[in-house]
Amino acid sequence: MTHPPLRSFGRIKSRPIKPRQAALFDTLMPAVRLPVPAEGRIDVGALMPGAAEVWLEIGFGGGEHLAAQAARHPDALMIGCEPFINGVASALRHIDEQGLKNVRLHDDDARAVVAALPDASLDRVMILFPDPWHKARHNKRRLIQPEFAVELARVLKPGGRLRFVTDWKDYAGWALERLIATPGFVWLADEKADWTVAPADHVVTRYEEKRLGDTDPIFLEFERRLF
């Protein structure tokens, strides 16, 4: 019997959803929900024919970063995954207010999406401030595990980029160790500023401004390469 992977995220809902956002689940969500087949692969090309690139953001929080990148890159398909219902509601509001046509959402575990994506189908993967599970006994619930890192390498195109950002020192070290050990990933860092200074296209969100971790944000950027 195959058991589902341990949850890599915490709560899926907090405060009541505002009426306007709740209404968007009925009116907008059906149009932007990512179809994830029970078997087989996602037909990425059918989601946005002619898309110049395909990006995936895992754990988009309130959707601020996802919406900002979608607005900056209207010719790119932006896939966002987030199990936290309040975050999905917020993302729907951003999509509606900005009239974004290039976003697709998955309101559940991102690992199901990655498993269903074809090989070499993504140009970028963004993982920003995932749940740190900072207690040692909970580390096994962290999103970045060796098996998932291999899957991320599989779905990225050669030359594609993976960005991992955290404000927990231990998780940064954990992720770095496992991603460096993943065949096909090369860490793009030569000096300290490469992981301590935000990339030029980074979007600061309200979550980041809260400074809930034990360090300033650490930015780990990797490139998918064939050897």
GROMACS .gro file of C-alpha atoms in nm, residues 56-133:
model
   78
   56LEU     CA    1   0.580   2.755  -1.112
   57GLU     CA    2   0.552   2.914  -0.768
   58ILE     CA    3   0.518   2.666  -0.483
   59GLY     CA    4   0.346   2.809  -0.177
   60PHE     CA    5   0.245   3.153  -0.305
   61GLY     CA    6   0.106   3.273   0.029
   62GLY     CA    7  -0.123   3.568  -0.039
   63GLY     CA    8  -0.041   3.572  -0.410
   64GLU     CA    9   0.136   3.909  -0.412
   65HIS     CA   10   0.457   3.777  -0.567
   66LEU     CA   11   0.272   3.553  -0.813
   67ALA     CA   12   0.049   3.838  -0.933
   68ALA     CA   13   0.338   4.083  -0.960
   69GLN     CA   14   0.544   3.842  -1.171
   70ALA     CA   15   0.240   3.762  -1.388
   71ALA     CA   16   0.186   4.134  -1.451
   72ARG     CA   17   0.553   4.182  -1.538
   73HIS     CA   18   0.556   3.883  -1.775
   74PRO     CA   19   0.216   3.867  -1.949
   75ASP     CA   20   0.356   3.633  -2.215
   76ALA     CA   21   0.454   3.372  -1.952
   77LEU     CA   22   0.221   3.118  -1.795
   78MET     CA   23   0.232   3.141  -1.416
   79ILE     CA   24   0.128   2.831  -1.222
   80GLY     CA   25   0.080   2.883  -0.849
   81CYS     CA   26   0.026   2.620  -0.579
   82GLU     CA   27  -0.103   2.700  -0.231
   83PRO     CA   28  -0.311   2.481   0.006
   84PHE     CA   29  -0.393   2.769   0.246
   85ILE     CA   30  -0.747   2.869   0.149
   86ASN     CA   31  -0.713   3.227   0.272
   87GLY     CA   32  -0.405   3.266   0.054
   88VAL     CA   33  -0.589   3.134  -0.249
   89ALA     CA   34  -0.871   3.380  -0.180
   90SER     CA   35  -0.619   3.664  -0.169
   91ALA     CA   36  -0.458   3.549  -0.494
   92LEU     CA   37  -0.797   3.541  -0.665
   93ARG     CA   38  -0.851   3.900  -0.560
   94HIS     CA   39  -0.516   4.004  -0.709
   95ILE     CA   40  -0.592   3.819  -1.033
   96ASP     CA   41  -0.936   3.978  -1.056
   97GLU     CA   42  -0.826   4.332  -0.974
   98GLN     CA   43  -0.533   4.324  -1.217
   99GLY     CA   44  -0.719   4.141  -1.492
  100LEU     CA   45  -0.447   3.876  -1.517
  101LYS     CA   46  -0.503   3.615  -1.788
  102ASN     CA   47  -0.181   3.415  -1.749
  103VAL     CA   48  -0.226   3.258  -1.404
  104ARG     CA   49  -0.343   2.908  -1.312
  105LEU     CA   50  -0.392   2.800  -0.950
  106HIS     CA   51  -0.378   2.470  -0.765
  107ASP     CA   52  -0.531   2.489  -0.418
  108ASP     CA   53  -0.363   2.180  -0.276
  109ASP     CA   54  -0.026   2.008  -0.240
  110ALA     CA   55   0.225   2.125  -0.503
  111ARG     CA   56   0.392   1.786  -0.513
  112ALA     CA   57   0.095   1.643  -0.704
  113VAL     CA   58   0.142   1.913  -0.968
  114VAL     CA   59   0.516   1.853  -1.002
  115ALA     CA   60   0.456   1.478  -1.032
  116ALA     CA   61   0.209   1.542  -1.317
  117LEU     CA   62   0.424   1.788  -1.512
  118PRO     CA   63   0.609   1.663  -1.821
  119ASP     CA   64   0.988   1.645  -1.825
  120ALA     CA   65   1.164   1.974  -1.902
  121SER     CA   66   0.838   2.172  -1.907
  122LEU     CA   67   0.926   2.464  -1.676
  123ASP     CA   68   1.151   2.765  -1.719
  124ARG     CA   69   1.148   2.872  -1.355
  125VAL     CA   70   1.049   2.737  -1.014
  126MET     CA   71   1.007   2.974  -0.719
  127ILE     CA   72   0.987   2.852  -0.358
  128LEU     CA   73   0.965   3.153  -0.130
  129PHE     CA   74   0.956   3.120   0.249
  130PRO     CA   75   0.817   2.767   0.276
  131ASP     CA   76   0.709   2.635   0.615
  132PRO     CA   77   1.043   2.586   0.797
  133TRP     CA   78   0.937   2.305   1.031
   0.00000   0.00000   0.00000
